[in-house]
Amino acid sequence: MAKKPNMNIDLEDYTKLDKIGEGKFAIKSNNKVVSGCSPGTYGVVYKAQHKETNQLVAIKKIRLEFEDEGIPATAIREISMLQELANPNIVDFIGISLQESRLYLLFEFIMMDLRKYLDQVPEDEYLPKETVQRFAFQICQAICFMHQRRVLHRDLKPQNL
């Protein structure tokens, strides 16, 4: 059985490490912020570390535009969907934190996406056939898992894999 996300995370448990970037997206307790991520529509992503366990996480910070209206329906739908997507081939959703006029989503931290991995392959070389097959199989498993739950990714690209 998959571990349920924590819906009331205390960000004081985390140490911010650095900004990873800003991105399109609609956080777990005892983390230190480590770094930030890529440009996008809804907010900024930070790398953080749990102060006690040293677990690395990615924290997506979403500013709530209209404080008096509460959490936007789109964010509620995303959180609900993320809770259903516990799978070995999908980044783990750890939980959320709501503080002042900001919503934070915490995820498992992934060291490298497929784009960065492929960029490391020398131009005059190819990935072994077995590696390509393994990656393709894992991607297909994740997509199938999502589709069985009536979820579409809508932005499949190497940077998101």
C-alpha positions as a printed NumPy array, in Angstrom:
array([[  0.   ,   0.   ,   0.   ],
       [  1.307,   3.428,  -0.945],
       [  2.189,   5.945,   1.745],
       [ -0.424,   8.727,   2.014],
       [  0.803,  12.289,   1.444],
       [  1.045,  14.557,   4.482],
       [ -1.518,  17.309,   4.02 ],
       [ -0.159,  19.563,   6.796],
       [  3.61 ,  19.87 ,   6.457],
       [  5.616,  22.262,   8.616],
       [  8.197,  23.971,   6.394],
       [ 10.27 ,  24.841,   9.472],
       [ 11.371,  21.202,   9.36 ],
       [ 13.189,  21.844,   6.056],
       [ 16.302,  23.777,   5.111],
       [ 16.187,  25.596,   1.754],
       [ 19.239,  24.723,  -0.329],
       [ 18.787,  26.569,  -3.625],
       [ 16.378,  27.593,  -6.355],
       [ 15.855,  24.962,  -9.035],
       [ 13.638,  27.075, -11.243],
       [ 10.162,  28.202, -12.035],
       [  7.623,  26.015, -13.703],
       [  4.05 ,  25.174, -14.504],
       [  2.394,  23.533, -11.572],
       [ -0.813,  23.977, -10.165],
       [  5.492,  20.762,   0.237],
       [  7.109,  17.376,   3.918],
       [  8.103,  18.389,   7.426],
       [ 11.609,  18.915,   8.841],
       [ 13.284,  20.085,   5.601],
       [ 16.096,  22.523,   4.874],
       [ 15.829,  24.458,   1.591],
       [ 18.666,  23.514,  -0.75 ],
       [ 18.089,  25.162,  -4.191],
       [ 15.538,  26.586,  -6.84 ],
       [ 14.233,  25.347, -10.625],
       [ 12.686,  26.6  , -14.212],
       [ 10.416,  29.407, -15.604],
       [  6.698,  28.896, -15.764],
       [  3.221,  30.013, -14.969],
       [  2.431,  29.206, -11.361],
       [  5.516,  29.471,  -9.187],
       [  9.07 ,  28.563,  -8.245],
       [ 10.618,  25.208,  -7.331],
       [ 13.221,  24.841,  -4.577],
       [ 15.459,  22.003,  -3.562],
       [ 15.256,  21.432,   0.194],
       [ 16.514,  18.994,   2.785],
       [ 14.706,  17.574,   5.812],
       [ 16.61 ,  18.723,   8.903],
       [ 16.459,  15.369,  10.709],
       [ 16.394,  12.725,   7.96 ],
       [ 18.433,  14.638,   5.331],
       [ 15.87 ,  13.552,   2.701],
       [ 16.051,  15.816,  -0.362],
       [ 12.754,  17.181,  -1.68 ],
       [ 11.536,  19.534,  -4.393],
       [  9.201,  22.24 ,  -3.068],
       [  6.892,  23.995,  -5.53 ],
       [  5.805,  27.38 ,  -4.223],
       [  2.51 ,  28.682,  -5.568],
       [  1.367,  32.198,  -4.786],
       [ -2.373,  32.376,  -4.281],
       [ -3.489,  35.356,  -6.356],
       [ -6.758,  36.079,  -4.59 ],
       [ -6.268,  35.371,  -0.888],
       [ -9.927,  35.894,  -0.037],
       [-10.984,  33.144,  -2.463],
       [ -8.848,  30.428,  -0.851],
       [ -7.054,  27.686,  -2.756],
       [ -7.924,  27.729,  -6.488],
       [ -9.985,  24.821,  -7.815],
       [ -7.162,  23.958, -10.23 ],
       [ -4.736,  23.484,  -7.316],
       [ -7.266,  21.363,  -5.403],
       [ -7.752,  19.154,  -8.483],
       [ -3.995,  18.789,  -8.928],
       [ -3.468,  17.834,  -5.274],
       [ -6.304,  15.314,  -5.465],
       [ -4.827,  13.797,  -8.622],
       [ -1.285,  13.696,  -7.205],
       [ -2.52 ,  11.706,  -4.195],
       [ -3.703,   8.959,  -6.562],
       [ -0.446,   8.612,  -8.5  ],
       [  1.703,   6.471,  -6.205],
       [  3.826,   4.387,  -8.601],
       [  7.532,   3.429,  -8.754],
       [  7.83 ,   5.164, -12.153],
       [  6.238,   8.458, -11.044],
       [  7.832,  11.081,  -8.778],
       [  6.43 ,  10.746,  -5.237],
       [  4.081,  13.464,  -3.996],
       [  4.997,  13.948,  -0.337],
       [  2.437,  16.508,   0.777],
       [  1.416,  20.145,   1.082],
       [  1.892,  23.158,   3.298],
       [ -0.369,  26.222,   3.282],
       [  1.238,  29.346,   4.748],
       [ -0.094,  32.888,   4.476],
       [ -0.885,  33.469,   0.79 ],
       [  1.279,  30.612,  -0.507],
       [  0.689,  26.95 ,  -1.18 ],
       [  3.681,  24.591,  -1.175],
       [  3.721,  21.155,  -2.81 ],
       [  6.502,  18.766,  -1.741],
       [  7.827,  16.062,  -4.05 ],
       [ 10.588,  13.491,  -4.092],
       [ 13.763,  15.167,  -5.405],
       [ 15.107,  13.691,  -8.649],
       [ 18.798,  14.323,  -9.371],
       [ 18.556,  14.174, -13.17 ],
       [ 15.836,  14.239, -15.813],
       [ 15.969,  12.324, -19.105],
       [ 17.098,  15.425, -21.036],
       [ 20.163,  15.888, -18.801],
       [ 20.903,  12.159, -19.002],
       [ 20.753,  12.184, -22.819],
       [ 22.896,  15.328, -22.968],
       [ 25.682,  13.403, -21.212],
       [ 25.894,  10.84 , -24.022],
       [ 28.744,  11.774, -26.391],
       [ 27.564,  12.835, -29.876],
       [ 29.448,  10.004, -31.552],
       [ 27.876,   7.316, -29.307],
       [ 24.47 ,   5.724, -28.884],
       [ 22.721,   4.472, -25.789],
       [ 22.728,   0.681, -25.546],
       [ 19.558,  -0.899, -26.929],
       [ 18.795,  -2.422, -23.505],
       [ 18.925,   1.007, -21.837],
       [ 16.555,   2.518, -24.393],
       [ 14.177,  -0.439, -23.967],
       [ 14.275,  -0.11 , -20.169],
       [ 13.542,   3.638, -20.306],
       [ 10.739,   3.165, -22.851],
       [  9.189,   0.383, -20.754],
       [  9.244,   2.485, -17.57 ],
       [  7.748,   5.492, -19.37 ],
       [  4.998,   3.323, -20.87 ],
       [  4.268,   1.78 , -17.457],
       [  3.887,   5.234, -15.893],
       [  1.659,   6.512, -18.713],
       [ -0.507,   3.374, -18.561],
       [ -0.847,   3.761, -14.773],
       [ -1.953,   7.375, -15.214],
       [ -4.378,   6.585, -18.031],
       [ -5.991,   3.834, -15.943],
       [ -6.788,   6.623, -13.468],
       [ -8.072,   8.903, -16.246],
       [ -5.091,  11.272, -15.924],
       [ -3.255,  12.764, -18.918],
       [  0.22 ,  14.24 , -18.464],
       [ -0.183,  16.974, -21.137],
       [  3.529,  17.907, -21.149],
       [  5.56 ,  14.781, -21.887],
       [  9.105,  15.746, -22.851],
       [ 12.576,  14.604, -21.746],
       [ 12.845,  17.471, -19.217],
       [  9.746,  16.109, -17.438],
       [ 10.86 ,  12.463, -17.397]])
